[in-house]
Amino acid sequence: MTNTPTPPLTSRPAWRALAAHHEAIRDVHLRDLFAADPARGTRMTATGASIFLDYSKHRASPQTLELLFALARECQVEERRRAMFAGEKINITEGRAVLHTALRAPRDARIVVDGVNVVPLVHEVLDRMRTFTDQIRSGAWRGFTGKRIRNVVNIGIGGSDLGPEMAYRALAHYSQRDLTFRFVSNVDPTDFAEATRGLEPAETLFIVSSKTFTTLETMENANAARRWLLAAIGDEKAVASHFVAVSTNGPGVEKFGIDTANMFGFWEWVGGRYSMDSAIGLSTMLAIGAYAFGEMLGGFREMDEHFRTAPLEQNLPVIMALLGVWYTDFFGTQTAAILPYDQYLARFPAYLQQLIMESNGKSVTLSGARVTYATSPVIWGEPGTNGQHSFHQLLHQGTPLVPADFIGFLSPLNSNGRMYELLMANMFAQAAALAFGKTPEEVRAEGTAEALVPHRVFEGNRPSSVILAPRLTPATLGTLVALYEHMVFVQGVIWDIDSFDQWGVELGKTLAVSIARDLDPGVETPPERDSSTNGLIERFRAARDS
Ligand code: G6Q
């Protein structure tokens, strides 16, 4: 793909039509949309890869959807989707293909990048991961002193941490419970101290996960891990049995002292935030086993196929993406909530924060022009029902409009009395209450004193999607992640931005390095920065020296 300038988004016919249509529909209440169309709740649903999406509680009429699908076509979503799956270099600012879909391609598939079929490479790494996983889980792999590995600590940050930790928690039900998993990301020494607290070094394996193997936080934590291990074992040779690496940087791994035989590779065409199903998922495979990891890949693949082949009108990622654009760009919403009604998905909102905001938090089009419309909303969320006892207040009665995704499962992994039914009842009730609210008449009919009526009215008309899957399994997790990956892709295409670079993150990787020199013990030369930063540096030095 080249970065040929495309017509500005806001001058596309469908965009203009949507703007005019928004004037007409913006005050229409969901109560009236439902009253006018009794079949709405069943009609505005779609199913793909065993995920059911109810999008009837969105402030959209059939005409809205028609215009949104027209916009998708005008923006060439289908053509761009083909280009992504084909391995064209759609990440134009880095000149890279975007091929996380190849990570779950079947063995006999063929996807060519720069003349090389990458599918056999993917499967070669998967096979090595499987062998290693079986060795750890069976106890065949021993630590330096001959003890079995009982603890696995993944060291990584951003895309090399959020996916593995989210997946570990999401799939804890399927994990080998006599293995302990911990995750260290922050350069704050507290993170390492707490993650290794109580662990026996001779039984601990570190996975250093870093695409570049240069990331400051990860390298510092990896060095801390080596010191921690050697302080207990006292022999450099122990590193070989207690460290493995996941990286694209062989020389960097070797320099650290990890045998490249114990390195699991991936490729530049896998973005960090799209890498949880690559070797970056080694901790996931160790936790749930190679078979279940394969099931997870199967779930990803199912959603890939749905996204690749379903008509736009029935395509889950497309529908969700377009509704997101509708709110962000026409209703002016600035945030969106992700509300999984499943405790295992506690880290899913954090994972999606990175996936969505790092991908589409951009303000320049592919051809380098400043955008004249809003792009990614701020993503936030917590599992239900906990959120109901805190921030749902704002969702129901606050001034901002916040579209929400409710995510739930039809059958539980843990049952106890009627607790699961209550969980799901709460989810359905919240979505309905947000949509339909409670009118002053309904509040009065409850016998509420007149002075309190305004406080107890819920205006409703607050949109949400309900996403239901049969059960939280490794496969379902794969389909859910792929659903959002492809949603992000479609939004990026509409907004005409590069969803696959992250120059804002790169900046953070270099900024602190020079200030760190000013904080080194013994450095007393006055800092020569802005007066605020100078003051902060001086204050830190003074506290340290006292
Ligand atoms: C992800 C980002 C970023 C990255 C981390 C870790 O898409 O690029 O979150 O994953 O900065 O990078 P390394 O894996 O190279 O250490």
PDB file of C-alpha atoms in Angstrom, residues 324-337 356-357 373-380 399-403 495:
ATOM      1  CA  GLY A 324     -17.677   3.706  17.647  1.00  0.00           C
ATOM      2  CA  VAL A 325     -17.043   6.189  14.823  1.00  0.00           C
ATOM      3  CA  TRP A 326     -20.683   7.312  14.997  1.00  0.00           C
ATOM      4  CA  TYR A 327     -20.362   8.280  18.670  1.00  0.00           C
ATOM      5  CA  THR A 328     -16.828   9.663  18.547  1.00  0.00           C
ATOM      6  CA  ASP A 329     -17.268  11.818  15.492  1.00  0.00           C
ATOM      7  CA  PHE A 330     -20.933  12.752  15.467  1.00  0.00           C
ATOM      8  CA  PHE A 331     -22.045  12.657  19.105  1.00  0.00           C
ATOM      9  CA  GLY A 332     -18.616  13.885  20.246  1.00  0.00           C
ATOM     10  CA  THR A 333     -18.149  11.211  22.905  1.00  0.00           C
ATOM     11  CA  GLN A 334     -14.612  11.156  24.229  1.00  0.00           C
ATOM     12  CA  THR A 335     -14.511   7.920  26.201  1.00  0.00           C
ATOM     13  CA  ALA A 336     -15.867   4.395  25.942  1.00  0.00           C
ATOM     14  CA  ALA A 337     -16.267   1.840  28.722  1.00  0.00           C
ATOM     15  CA  ILE A 356      -7.235   0.614  21.094  1.00  0.00           C
ATOM     16  CA  MET A 357      -5.550   3.780  22.344  1.00  0.00           C
ATOM     17  CA  TYR A 373     -12.048  14.944  13.273  1.00  0.00           C
ATOM     18  CA  ALA A 374     -11.729  12.978  16.480  1.00  0.00           C
ATOM     19  CA  THR A 375      -9.988   9.588  16.540  1.00  0.00           C
ATOM     20  CA  SER A 376      -9.681   7.073  19.404  1.00  0.00           C
ATOM     21  CA  PRO A 377     -11.742   7.634  22.532  1.00  0.00           C
ATOM     22  CA  VAL A 378     -10.228   7.092  25.959  1.00  0.00           C
ATOM     23  CA  ILE A 379     -10.918   3.489  26.931  1.00  0.00           C
ATOM     24  CA  TRP A 380     -11.548   2.498  30.506  1.00  0.00           C
ATOM     25  CA  THR A 399     -23.199  14.701  31.920  1.00  0.00           C
ATOM     26  CA  PRO A 400     -20.896  12.807  29.504  1.00  0.00           C
ATOM     27  CA  LEU A 401     -22.307  10.262  27.112  1.00  0.00           C
ATOM     28  CA  VAL A 402     -20.254   7.059  27.443  1.00  0.00           C
ATOM     29  CA  PRO A 403     -20.930   4.158  25.068  1.00  0.00           C
ATOM     30  CA  TRP A 495      -9.929   7.628  10.262  1.00  0.00           C
TER      31      TRP A 495
END
